[in-house]
Coordinates of C-alpha atoms in Angstrom, one line a residue:
X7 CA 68.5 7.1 -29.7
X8 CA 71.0 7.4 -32.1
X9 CA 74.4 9.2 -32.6
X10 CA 75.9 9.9 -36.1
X11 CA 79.3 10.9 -36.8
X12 CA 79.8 14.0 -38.9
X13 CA 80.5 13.0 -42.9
X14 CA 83.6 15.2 -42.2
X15 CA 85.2 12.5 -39.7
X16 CA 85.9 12.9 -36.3
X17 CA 85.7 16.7 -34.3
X18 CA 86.4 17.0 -30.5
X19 CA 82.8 18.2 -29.9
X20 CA 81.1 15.1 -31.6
X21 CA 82.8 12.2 -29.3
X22 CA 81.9 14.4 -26.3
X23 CA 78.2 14.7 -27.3
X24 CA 78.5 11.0 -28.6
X25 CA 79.9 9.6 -25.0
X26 CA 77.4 11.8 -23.2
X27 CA 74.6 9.9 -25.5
X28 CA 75.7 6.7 -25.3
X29 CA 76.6 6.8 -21.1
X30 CA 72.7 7.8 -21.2
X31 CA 71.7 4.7 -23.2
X32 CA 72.2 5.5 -26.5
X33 CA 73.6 3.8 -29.4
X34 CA 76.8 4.8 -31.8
X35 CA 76.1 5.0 -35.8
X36 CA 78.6 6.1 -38.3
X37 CA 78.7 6.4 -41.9
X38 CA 76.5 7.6 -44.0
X39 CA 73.2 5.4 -43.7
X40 CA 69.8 6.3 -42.3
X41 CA 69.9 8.3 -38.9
X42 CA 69.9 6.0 -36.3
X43 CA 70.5 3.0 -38.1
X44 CA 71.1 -0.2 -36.3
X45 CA 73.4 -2.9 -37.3
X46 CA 72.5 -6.3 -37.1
X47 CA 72.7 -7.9 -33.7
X48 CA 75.8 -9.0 -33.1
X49 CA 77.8 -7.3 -35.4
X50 CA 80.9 -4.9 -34.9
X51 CA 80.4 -1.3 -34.9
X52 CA 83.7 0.7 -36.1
X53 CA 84.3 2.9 -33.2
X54 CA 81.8 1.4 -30.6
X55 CA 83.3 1.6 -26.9
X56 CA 81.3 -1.1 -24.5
X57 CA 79.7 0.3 -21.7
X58 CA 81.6 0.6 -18.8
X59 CA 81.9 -2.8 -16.2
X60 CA 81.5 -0.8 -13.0
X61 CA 79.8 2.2 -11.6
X62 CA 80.2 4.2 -7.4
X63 CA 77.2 3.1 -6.3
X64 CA 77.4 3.4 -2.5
X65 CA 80.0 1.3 -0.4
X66 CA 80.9 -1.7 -2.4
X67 CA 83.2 -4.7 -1.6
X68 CA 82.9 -6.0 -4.7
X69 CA 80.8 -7.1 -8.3
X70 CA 80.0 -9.9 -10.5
X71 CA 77.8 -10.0 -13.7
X72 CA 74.7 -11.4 -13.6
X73 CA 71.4 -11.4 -15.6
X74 CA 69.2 -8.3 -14.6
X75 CA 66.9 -8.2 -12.0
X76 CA 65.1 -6.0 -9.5
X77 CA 66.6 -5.1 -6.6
X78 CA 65.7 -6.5 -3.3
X79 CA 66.5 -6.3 0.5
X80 CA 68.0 -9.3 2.2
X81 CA 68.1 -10.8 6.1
X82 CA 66.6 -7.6 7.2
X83 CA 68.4 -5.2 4.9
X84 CA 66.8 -2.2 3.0
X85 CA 67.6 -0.4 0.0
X86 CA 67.7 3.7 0.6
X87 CA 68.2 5.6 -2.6
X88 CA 69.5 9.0 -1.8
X89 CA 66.0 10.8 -2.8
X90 CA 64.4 8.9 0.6
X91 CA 66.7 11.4 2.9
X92 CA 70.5 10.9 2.5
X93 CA 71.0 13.4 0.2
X94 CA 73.6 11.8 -1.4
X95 CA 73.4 10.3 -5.2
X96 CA 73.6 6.6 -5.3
X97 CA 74.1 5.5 -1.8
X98 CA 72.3 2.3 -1.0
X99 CA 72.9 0.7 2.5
X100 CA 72.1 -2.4 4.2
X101 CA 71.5 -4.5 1.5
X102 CA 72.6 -6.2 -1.4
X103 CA 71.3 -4.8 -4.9
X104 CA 71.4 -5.2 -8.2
X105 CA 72.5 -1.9 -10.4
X106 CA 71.0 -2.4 -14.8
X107 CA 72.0 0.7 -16.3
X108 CA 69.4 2.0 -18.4
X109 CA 69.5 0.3 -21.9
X110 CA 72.8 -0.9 -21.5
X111 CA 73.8 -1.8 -24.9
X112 CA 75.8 -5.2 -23.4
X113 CA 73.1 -8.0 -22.0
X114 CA 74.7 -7.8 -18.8
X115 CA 74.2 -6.1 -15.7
X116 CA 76.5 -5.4 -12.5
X117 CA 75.8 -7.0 -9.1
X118 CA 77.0 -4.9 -6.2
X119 CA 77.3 -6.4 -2.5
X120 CA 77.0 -3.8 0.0
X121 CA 78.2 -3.0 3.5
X122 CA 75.7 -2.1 5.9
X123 CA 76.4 1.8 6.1
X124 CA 75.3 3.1 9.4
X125 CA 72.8 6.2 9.2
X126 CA 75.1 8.5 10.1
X127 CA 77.9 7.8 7.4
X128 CA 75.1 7.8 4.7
X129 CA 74.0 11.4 5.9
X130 CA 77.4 12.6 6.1
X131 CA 77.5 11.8 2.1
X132 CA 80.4 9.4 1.9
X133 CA 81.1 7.2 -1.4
X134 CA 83.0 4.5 -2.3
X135 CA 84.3 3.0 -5.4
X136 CA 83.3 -0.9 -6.2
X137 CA 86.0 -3.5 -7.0
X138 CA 85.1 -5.9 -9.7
X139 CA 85.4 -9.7 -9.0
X140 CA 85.6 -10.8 -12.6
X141 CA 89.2 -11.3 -12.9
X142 CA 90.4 -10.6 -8.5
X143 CA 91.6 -7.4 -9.5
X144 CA 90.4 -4.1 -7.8
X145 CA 89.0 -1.8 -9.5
X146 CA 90.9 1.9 -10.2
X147 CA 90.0 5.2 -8.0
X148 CA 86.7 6.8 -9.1
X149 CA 83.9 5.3 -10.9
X150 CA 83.8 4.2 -14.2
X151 CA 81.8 6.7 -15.9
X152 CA 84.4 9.3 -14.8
X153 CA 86.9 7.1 -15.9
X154 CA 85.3 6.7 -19.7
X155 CA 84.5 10.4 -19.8
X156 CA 88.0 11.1 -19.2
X157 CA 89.5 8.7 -21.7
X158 CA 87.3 10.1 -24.1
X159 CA 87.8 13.7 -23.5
X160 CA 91.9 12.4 -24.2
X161 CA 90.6 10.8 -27.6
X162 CA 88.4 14.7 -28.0
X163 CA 91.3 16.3 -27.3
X164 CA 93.6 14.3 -30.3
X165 CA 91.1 14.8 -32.4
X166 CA 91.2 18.6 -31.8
X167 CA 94.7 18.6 -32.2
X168 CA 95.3 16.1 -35.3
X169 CA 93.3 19.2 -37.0
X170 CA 90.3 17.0 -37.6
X171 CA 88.3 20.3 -37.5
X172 CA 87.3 19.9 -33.9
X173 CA 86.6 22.5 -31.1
X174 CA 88.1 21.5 -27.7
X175 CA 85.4 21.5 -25.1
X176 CA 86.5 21.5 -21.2
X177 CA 83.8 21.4 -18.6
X178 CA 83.7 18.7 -15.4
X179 CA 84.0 19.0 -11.6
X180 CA 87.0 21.5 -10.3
X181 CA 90.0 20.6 -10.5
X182 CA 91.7 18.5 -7.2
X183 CA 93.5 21.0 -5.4
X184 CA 91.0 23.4 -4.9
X185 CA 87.9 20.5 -4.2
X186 CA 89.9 18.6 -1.7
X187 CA 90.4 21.9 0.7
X188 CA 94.4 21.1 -0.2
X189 CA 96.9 24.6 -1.1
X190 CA 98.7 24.4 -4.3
X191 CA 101.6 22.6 -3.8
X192 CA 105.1 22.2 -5.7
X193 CA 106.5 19.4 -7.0
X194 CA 109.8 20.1 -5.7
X195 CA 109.8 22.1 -2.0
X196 CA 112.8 24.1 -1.7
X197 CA 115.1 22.5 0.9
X198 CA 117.5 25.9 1.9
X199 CA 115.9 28.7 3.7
X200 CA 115.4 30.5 7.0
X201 CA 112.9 28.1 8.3
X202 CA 113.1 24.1 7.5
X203 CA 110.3 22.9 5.0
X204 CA 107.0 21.2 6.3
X205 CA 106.2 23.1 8.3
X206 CA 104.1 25.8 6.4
X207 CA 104.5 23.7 3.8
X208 CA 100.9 22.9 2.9
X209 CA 100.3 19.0 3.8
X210 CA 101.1 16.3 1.6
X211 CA 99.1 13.2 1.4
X212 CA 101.7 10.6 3.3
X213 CA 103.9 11.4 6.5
X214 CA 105.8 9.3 8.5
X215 CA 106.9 10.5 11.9
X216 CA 110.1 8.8 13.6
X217 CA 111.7 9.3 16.8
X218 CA 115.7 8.4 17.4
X219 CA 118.0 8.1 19.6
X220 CA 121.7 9.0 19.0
X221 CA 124.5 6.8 18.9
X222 CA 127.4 9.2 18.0
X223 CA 130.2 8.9 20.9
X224 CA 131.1 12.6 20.8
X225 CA 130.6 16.0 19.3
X226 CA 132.4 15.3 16.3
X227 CA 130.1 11.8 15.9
X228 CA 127.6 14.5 16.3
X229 CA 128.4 17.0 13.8
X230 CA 128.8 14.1 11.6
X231 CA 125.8 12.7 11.9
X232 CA 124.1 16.7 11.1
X233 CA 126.4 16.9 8.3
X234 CA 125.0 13.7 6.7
X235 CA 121.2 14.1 7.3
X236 CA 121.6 17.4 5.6
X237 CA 123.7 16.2 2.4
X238 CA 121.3 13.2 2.4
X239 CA 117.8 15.6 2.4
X240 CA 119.5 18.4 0.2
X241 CA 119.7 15.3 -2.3
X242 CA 116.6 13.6 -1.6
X243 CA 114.4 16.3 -1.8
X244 CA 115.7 17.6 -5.0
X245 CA 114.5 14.4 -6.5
X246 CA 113.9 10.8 -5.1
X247 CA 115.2 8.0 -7.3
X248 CA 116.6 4.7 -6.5
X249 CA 120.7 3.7 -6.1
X250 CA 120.4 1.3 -8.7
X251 CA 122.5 2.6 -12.0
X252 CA 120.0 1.2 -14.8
X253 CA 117.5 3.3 -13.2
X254 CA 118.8 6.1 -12.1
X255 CA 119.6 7.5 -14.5
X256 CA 115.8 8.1 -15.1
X257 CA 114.5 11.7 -14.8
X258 CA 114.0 12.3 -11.0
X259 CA 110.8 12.6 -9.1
X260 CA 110.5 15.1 -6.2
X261 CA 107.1 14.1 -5.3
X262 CA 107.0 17.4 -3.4
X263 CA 109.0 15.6 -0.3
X264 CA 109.9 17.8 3.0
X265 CA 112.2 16.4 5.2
X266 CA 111.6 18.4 8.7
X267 CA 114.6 17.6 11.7
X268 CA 114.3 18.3 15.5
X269 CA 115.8 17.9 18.5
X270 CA 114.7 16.4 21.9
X271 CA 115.5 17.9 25.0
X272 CA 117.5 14.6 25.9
X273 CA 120.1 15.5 23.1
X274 CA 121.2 18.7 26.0
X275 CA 122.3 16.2 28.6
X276 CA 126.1 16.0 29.1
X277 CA 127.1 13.9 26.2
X278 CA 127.7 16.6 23.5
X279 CA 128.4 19.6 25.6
X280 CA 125.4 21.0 24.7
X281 CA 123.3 21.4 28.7
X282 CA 123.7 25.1 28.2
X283 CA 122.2 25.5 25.0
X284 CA 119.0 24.3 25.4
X285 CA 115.9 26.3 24.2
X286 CA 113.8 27.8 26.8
X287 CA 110.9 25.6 26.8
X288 CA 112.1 22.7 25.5
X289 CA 111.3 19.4 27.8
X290 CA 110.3 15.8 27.8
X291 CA 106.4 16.0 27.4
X292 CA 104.7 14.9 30.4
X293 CA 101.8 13.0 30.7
X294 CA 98.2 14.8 31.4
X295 CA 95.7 13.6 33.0
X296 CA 94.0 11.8 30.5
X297 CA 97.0 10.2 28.7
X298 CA 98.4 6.6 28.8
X299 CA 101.8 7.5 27.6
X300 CA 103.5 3.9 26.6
X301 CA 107.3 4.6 27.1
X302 CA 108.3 3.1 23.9
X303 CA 106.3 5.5 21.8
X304 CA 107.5 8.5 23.3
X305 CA 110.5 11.4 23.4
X306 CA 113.9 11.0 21.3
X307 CA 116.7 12.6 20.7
X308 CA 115.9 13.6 17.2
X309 CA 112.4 13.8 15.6
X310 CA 112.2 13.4 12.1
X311 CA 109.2 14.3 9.7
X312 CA 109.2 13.3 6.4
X313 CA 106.5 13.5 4.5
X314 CA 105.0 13.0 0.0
X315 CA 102.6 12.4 -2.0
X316 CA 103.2 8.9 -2.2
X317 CA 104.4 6.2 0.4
X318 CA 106.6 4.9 -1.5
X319 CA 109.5 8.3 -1.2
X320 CA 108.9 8.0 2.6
X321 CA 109.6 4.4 2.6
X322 CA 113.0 5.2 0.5
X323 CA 113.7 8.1 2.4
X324 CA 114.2 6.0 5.5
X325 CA 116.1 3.6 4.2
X326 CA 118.7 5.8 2.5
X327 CA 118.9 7.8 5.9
X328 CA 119.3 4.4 7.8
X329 CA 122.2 3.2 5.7
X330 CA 123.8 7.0 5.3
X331 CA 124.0 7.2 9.1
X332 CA 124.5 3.8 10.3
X333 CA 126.0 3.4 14.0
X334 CA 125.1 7.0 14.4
X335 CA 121.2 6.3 15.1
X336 CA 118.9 4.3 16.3
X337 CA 115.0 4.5 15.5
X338 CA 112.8 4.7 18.9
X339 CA 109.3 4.9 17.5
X340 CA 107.8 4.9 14.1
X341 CA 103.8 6.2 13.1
X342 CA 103.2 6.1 9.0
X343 CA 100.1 8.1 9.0
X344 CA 97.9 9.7 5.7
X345 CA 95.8 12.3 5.1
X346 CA 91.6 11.6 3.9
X347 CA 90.5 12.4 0.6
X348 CA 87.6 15.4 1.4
X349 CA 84.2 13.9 1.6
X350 CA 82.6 15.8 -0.4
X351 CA 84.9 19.0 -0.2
X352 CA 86.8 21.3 1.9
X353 CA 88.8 20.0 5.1
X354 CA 89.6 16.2 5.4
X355 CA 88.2 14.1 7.7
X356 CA 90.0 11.9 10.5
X357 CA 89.1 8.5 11.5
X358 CA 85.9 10.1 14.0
X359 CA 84.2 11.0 10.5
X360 CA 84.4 14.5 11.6
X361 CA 86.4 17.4 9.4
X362 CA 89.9 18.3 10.6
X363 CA 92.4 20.9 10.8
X364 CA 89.3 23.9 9.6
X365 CA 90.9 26.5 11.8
X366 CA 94.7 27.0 11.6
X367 CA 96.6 30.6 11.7
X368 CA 97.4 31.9 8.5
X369 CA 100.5 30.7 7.6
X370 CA 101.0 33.6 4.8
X371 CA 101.0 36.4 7.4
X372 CA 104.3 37.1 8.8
X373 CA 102.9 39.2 11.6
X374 CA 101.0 36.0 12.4
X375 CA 103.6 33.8 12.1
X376 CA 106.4 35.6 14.0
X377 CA 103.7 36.2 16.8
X378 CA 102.6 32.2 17.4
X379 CA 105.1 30.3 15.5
X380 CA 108.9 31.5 14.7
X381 CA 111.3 32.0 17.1
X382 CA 112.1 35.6 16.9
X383 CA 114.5 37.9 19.6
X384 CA 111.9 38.6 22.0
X385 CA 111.3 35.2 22.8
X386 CA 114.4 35.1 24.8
X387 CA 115.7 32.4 23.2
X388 CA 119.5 31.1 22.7
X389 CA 120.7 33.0 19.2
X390 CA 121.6 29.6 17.3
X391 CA 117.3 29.0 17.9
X392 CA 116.0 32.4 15.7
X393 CA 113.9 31.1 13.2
X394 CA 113.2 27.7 14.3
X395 CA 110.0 26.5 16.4
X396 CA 108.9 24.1 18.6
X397 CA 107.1 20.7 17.4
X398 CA 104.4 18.8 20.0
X399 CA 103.3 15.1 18.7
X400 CA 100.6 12.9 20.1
X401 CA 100.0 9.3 18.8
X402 CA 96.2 9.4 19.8
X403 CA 94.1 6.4 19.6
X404 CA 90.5 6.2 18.4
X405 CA 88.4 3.9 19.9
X406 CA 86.2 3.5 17.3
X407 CA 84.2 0.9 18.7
X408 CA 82.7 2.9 21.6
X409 CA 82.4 6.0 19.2
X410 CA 80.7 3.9 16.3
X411 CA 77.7 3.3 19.0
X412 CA 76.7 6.5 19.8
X413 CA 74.4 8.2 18.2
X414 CA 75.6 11.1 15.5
X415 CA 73.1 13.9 17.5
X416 CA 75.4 13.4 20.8
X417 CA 78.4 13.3 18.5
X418 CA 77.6 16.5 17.4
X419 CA 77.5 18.3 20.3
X420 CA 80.6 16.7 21.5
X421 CA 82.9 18.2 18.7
X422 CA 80.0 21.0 18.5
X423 CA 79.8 20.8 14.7
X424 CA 78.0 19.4 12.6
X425 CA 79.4 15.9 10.7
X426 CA 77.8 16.1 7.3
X427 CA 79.4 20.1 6.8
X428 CA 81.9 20.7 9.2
X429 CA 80.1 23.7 10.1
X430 CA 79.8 25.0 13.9
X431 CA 76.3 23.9 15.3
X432 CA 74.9 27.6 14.9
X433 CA 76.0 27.7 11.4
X434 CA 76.0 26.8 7.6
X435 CA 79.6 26.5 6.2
X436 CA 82.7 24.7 7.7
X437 CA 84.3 28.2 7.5
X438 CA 81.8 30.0 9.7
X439 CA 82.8 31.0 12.9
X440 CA 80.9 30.2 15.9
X441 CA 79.3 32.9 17.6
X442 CA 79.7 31.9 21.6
X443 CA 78.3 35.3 22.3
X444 CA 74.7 35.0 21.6
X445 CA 74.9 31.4 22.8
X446 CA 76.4 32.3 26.8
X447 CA 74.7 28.9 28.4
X448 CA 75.6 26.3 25.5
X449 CA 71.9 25.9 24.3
X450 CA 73.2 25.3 20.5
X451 CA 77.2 24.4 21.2
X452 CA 77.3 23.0 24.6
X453 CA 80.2 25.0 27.0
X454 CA 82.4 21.3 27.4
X455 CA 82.4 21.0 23.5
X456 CA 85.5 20.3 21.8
X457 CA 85.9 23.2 19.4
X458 CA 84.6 25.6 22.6
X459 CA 87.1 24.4 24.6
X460 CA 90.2 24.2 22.2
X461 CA 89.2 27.7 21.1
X462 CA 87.3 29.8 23.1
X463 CA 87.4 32.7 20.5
X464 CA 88.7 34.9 23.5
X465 CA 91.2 38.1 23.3
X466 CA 92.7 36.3 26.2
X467 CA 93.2 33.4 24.6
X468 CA 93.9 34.6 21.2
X469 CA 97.8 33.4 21.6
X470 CA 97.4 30.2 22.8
X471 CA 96.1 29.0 19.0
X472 CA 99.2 27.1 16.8
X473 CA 99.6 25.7 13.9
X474 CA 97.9 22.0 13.9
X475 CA 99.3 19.8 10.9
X476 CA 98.2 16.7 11.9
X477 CA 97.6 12.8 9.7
X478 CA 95.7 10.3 10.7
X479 CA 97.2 6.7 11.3
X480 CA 95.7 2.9 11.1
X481 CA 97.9 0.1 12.4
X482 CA 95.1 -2.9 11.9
X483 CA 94.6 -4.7 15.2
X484 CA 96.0 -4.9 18.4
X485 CA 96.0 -8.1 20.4
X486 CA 92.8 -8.0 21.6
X487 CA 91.3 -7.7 18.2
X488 CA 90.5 -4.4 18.9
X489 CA 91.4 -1.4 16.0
X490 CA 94.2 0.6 16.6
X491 CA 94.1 3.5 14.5
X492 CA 93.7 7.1 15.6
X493 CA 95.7 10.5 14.7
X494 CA 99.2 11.8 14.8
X495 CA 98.5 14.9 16.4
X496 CA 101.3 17.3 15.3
X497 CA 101.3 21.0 16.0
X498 CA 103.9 23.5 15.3
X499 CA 104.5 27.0 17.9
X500 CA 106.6 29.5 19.8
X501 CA 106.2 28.3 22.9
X502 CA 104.7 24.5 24.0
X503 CA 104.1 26.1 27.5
X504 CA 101.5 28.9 26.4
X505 CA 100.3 27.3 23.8
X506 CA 99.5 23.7 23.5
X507 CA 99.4 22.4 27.3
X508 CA 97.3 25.6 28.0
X509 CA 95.0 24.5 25.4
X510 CA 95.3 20.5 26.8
X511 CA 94.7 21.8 30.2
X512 CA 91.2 23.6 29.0
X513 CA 90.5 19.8 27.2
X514 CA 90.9 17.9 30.4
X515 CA 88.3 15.1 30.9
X516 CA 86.0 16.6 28.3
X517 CA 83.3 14.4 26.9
X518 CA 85.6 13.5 24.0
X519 CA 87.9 12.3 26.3
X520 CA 86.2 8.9 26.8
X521 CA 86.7 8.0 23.0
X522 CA 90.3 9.5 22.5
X523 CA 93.1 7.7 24.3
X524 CA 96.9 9.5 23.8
X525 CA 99.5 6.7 23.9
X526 CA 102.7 8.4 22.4
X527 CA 104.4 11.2 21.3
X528 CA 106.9 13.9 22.5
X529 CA 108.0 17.5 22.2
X530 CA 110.8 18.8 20.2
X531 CA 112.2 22.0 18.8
X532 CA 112.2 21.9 14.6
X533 CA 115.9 24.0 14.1
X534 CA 116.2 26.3 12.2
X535 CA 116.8 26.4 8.1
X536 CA 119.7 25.5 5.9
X537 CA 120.7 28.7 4.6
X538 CA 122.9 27.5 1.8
X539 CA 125.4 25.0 0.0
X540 CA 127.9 25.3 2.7
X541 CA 125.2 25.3 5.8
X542 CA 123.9 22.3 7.6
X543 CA 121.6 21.1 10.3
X544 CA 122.5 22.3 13.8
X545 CA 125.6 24.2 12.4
X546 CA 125.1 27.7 15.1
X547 CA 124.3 25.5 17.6
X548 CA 127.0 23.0 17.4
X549 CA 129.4 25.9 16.8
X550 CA 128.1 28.3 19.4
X551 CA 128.8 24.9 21.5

């Protein structure tokens, strides 16, 4: 099949139609010879694109070039196209494969060699990209027809706009925000207000979590040290950019950071004068039953949340804080933790495989809010506290191992949802709500399920829900060779007492349990905002002190 170009020259809606040919297996022609001309072998074609080097074609480690050839299974392997079951397009597992796209116009084709997928993973409709091995360099996110199409809806786009009598054509998958299950999200989060940002805030991709202790001798050490974590945030969060003067003078980059402070219930012993201050509720977290709290990864002084789009602003974050507040701090415990991308849409997924985070109070209701989050006047807490909340994180391990091993049906009914969808066993959508009414026994979601416990969809227990905002977090391998990655559990309410241990109580020793092991965490009370210019972190409390 051939393409011509128009007589006229380029238009927008000819290289659209012409990539669309030629990813199929056409050729390119232009000029004004016979339609579908060929040159001679060999020879250049003005505008010609080569076809792409790499294609999503399951989980890949890696490909090479190599002359075509018919796929095959190997040491046991076998080849599962998504028509035999997966549903999925393109996933092969347990084997290594061979890829020719169909009349590729280069003599070449693509090797792909593939990670056994369990059965599991390839029903639940994950993808991965492939890396090439050509040159040792990976290969960039999404495949490389998505990549092409893109680049040439750019060149469509020129061409439209150059006036080359063009008509711009947009069509493709949804945009980002709305696919991935994420809420729009600023570039730049406003740092003053009467609540601290990120908490609401809708999640950004990167978090890093760190618990300190204070160093400051007195009060006034104190206030200082309040006074320079706000001045420092205020400026980092209006735009992170490096110290050094040849750079920054380059045009800043929020990269939609929130830096979120709060305070431990050891910072109201009798070092500041602050022991009659304390919020109501506010104590070191104990340990329940089926924690193995390791003392070193637990409590603080001061929590701090800081959390982007990129790595990179948290990492810089730290270190201007760190030098800003030198002898005033000292860092307890550290977890760098990310969100998923979705697989294939709606929530994320943690490190389980299972969707996260689906059922949350809605954060745009005040009424909610001031009912299970904010600290409001009926709460009974101290005056400098309106409008602040309590924080509860958990550095939970995964042992992934043990969970890998059993089989998806009886992992299922643990969460009591299904893996592929998210959805509740006795529905469709990840949105749909269980119905525990016609199900009284546990036929379809069994009673000791995670979701039935941690929500029993009660009006009795209707308060006891908060706001989970959690990231999941991979630290490679621990001694034992084993993997240490899990979740940083991080939930935000009015009160830690009614809410989240009520919750952990109903959780006790459920089947769950024997995957999940909490090793860290603490609670903490987030303060409230920074009004203005002239206000700063812990100011009523500090003066009320």
């Amino acid at each position: 099949m051939g393409v011509r170009a128009p007589a006229g020259g380029l238009s927008a809606v000819w290289v659209l139609s012409s990539v669309k040919a030629f990813m199929c297996g056409g050729s390119w022609s232009r000029g004004r010879g016979a339609a579908g001309a060929r040159p001679p072998r060999g020879a250049a074609v003005p505008g010609a694109v080569p076809a792409p080097a790499r294609a999503v074609f399951g989980q890949v480690t890696r490909a090479t070039l190599k002359a075509p050839r018919r796929p095959r299974a190997r040491s046991g392997g076998r080849l599962r196209r998504s028509g035999d079951r997966a549903g999925v397009p393109g996933v092969i597992s347990g084997a290594e494969a061979v890829l020719v796209p169909p009349r590729a116009p280069l003599a070449a084709s693509i090797t792909h060699r593939y990670v056994q997928v369990p059965d599991d993973a390839v029903r639940m409709g994950g993808t991965m990209r492939c890396d090439q091995a050509g040159d040792g360099r990976a290969a960039a996110r999404g495949d490389g027809r998505r990549e092409f199409l893109r680049c040439a809806a750019g060149v469509a786009g020129v061409a439209a706009a150059g006036g080359l009598g063009g008509e711009a054509v947009a069509a493709g998958r949804p945009a980002a925000g709305p696919r991935d299950g994420r809420r729009d999200l600023p570039d730049r989060v406003p740092f003053h207000g009467h609540h601290q940002a990120g908490v609401v805030t809708p999640q950004q991709l990167c978090a890093g979590f760190i618990g300190f202790d204070v160093l400051a001798e007195d009060r006034d050490g104190l206030v200082e040290l309040f006074q320079k974590l706000t001045h420092r945030s205020r400026v980092l969060t209006g735009g992170v950019k490096p110290r050094d003067e040849r750079v920054s003078s380059e045009r800043p980059t929020p990269d939609s950071l929130t830096i979120t402070l709060g305070v431990g219930a050891s910072l109201f012993d009798d070092r500041y004068g602050l022991s009659g201050h304390k919020p109501r509720h506010l104590k070191a977290m104990p340990a329940f039953p089926d924690d193995r709290l390791e003392p070193s990864r637990c409590h603080g002084d001061l929590s701090l949340q800081i959390c982007a789009e990129h790595p990179d602003a948290i990492v810089h974050v730290l270190r201007d804080l760190a030098r800003e507040t030198d002898g005033l701090l000292r860092p307890r415990w550290r977890a760098n933790a990310f969100l998923n991308p979705s697989r294939p849409s709606g929530a994320r997924r943690n490190l389980l495989g299972f969707k996260d985070g689906i059922v949350n109070p809605d954060t745009d209701s005040a009424r909610e809010m001031d009912r299970l989050m904010w600290v409001t006047p009926p709460c009974g807490e101290p005056d400098w506290a309106l409008g602040g909340c309590y924080q509860v994180l958990r550095l939970i391990r995964f042992h992934v191992e043990k969970w890998d091993k059993v089989p998806l049906r009886h992992q299922e009914r643990i969460f009591g949802r299904h893996k592929a969808s998210g959805a509740p066993l006795d529905g469709r959508h990840e949105t749909d709500a269980p119905d525990y009414r016609d199900d009284p026994h546990g036929r379809i979601i069994p009673l000791d399920s995670h979701i039935r416990l941690a929500n029993p969809r009660t009006h009795k227990t209707d308060d006891s829900r908060f706001l989970r905002r959690s990231y999941n977090y991979d630290e490679g391998f621990d001694h034992k060779g084993g993997m240490d990655l899990g979740l940083v559990f991080c939930g935000y309410q009015q009160d830690p007492e009614r809410q989240f241990a009520t919750v952990q109580r109903r959780l006790e020793h459920e089947p769950l349990a024997r995957f999940i092991t909490p090793i860290g965490g603490g609670y903490f009370f987030v303060l409230p905002g920074v009004r203005d210019e002239d206000d700063w972190f812990g100011s009523h409390l500090l003066q009320k002190a």
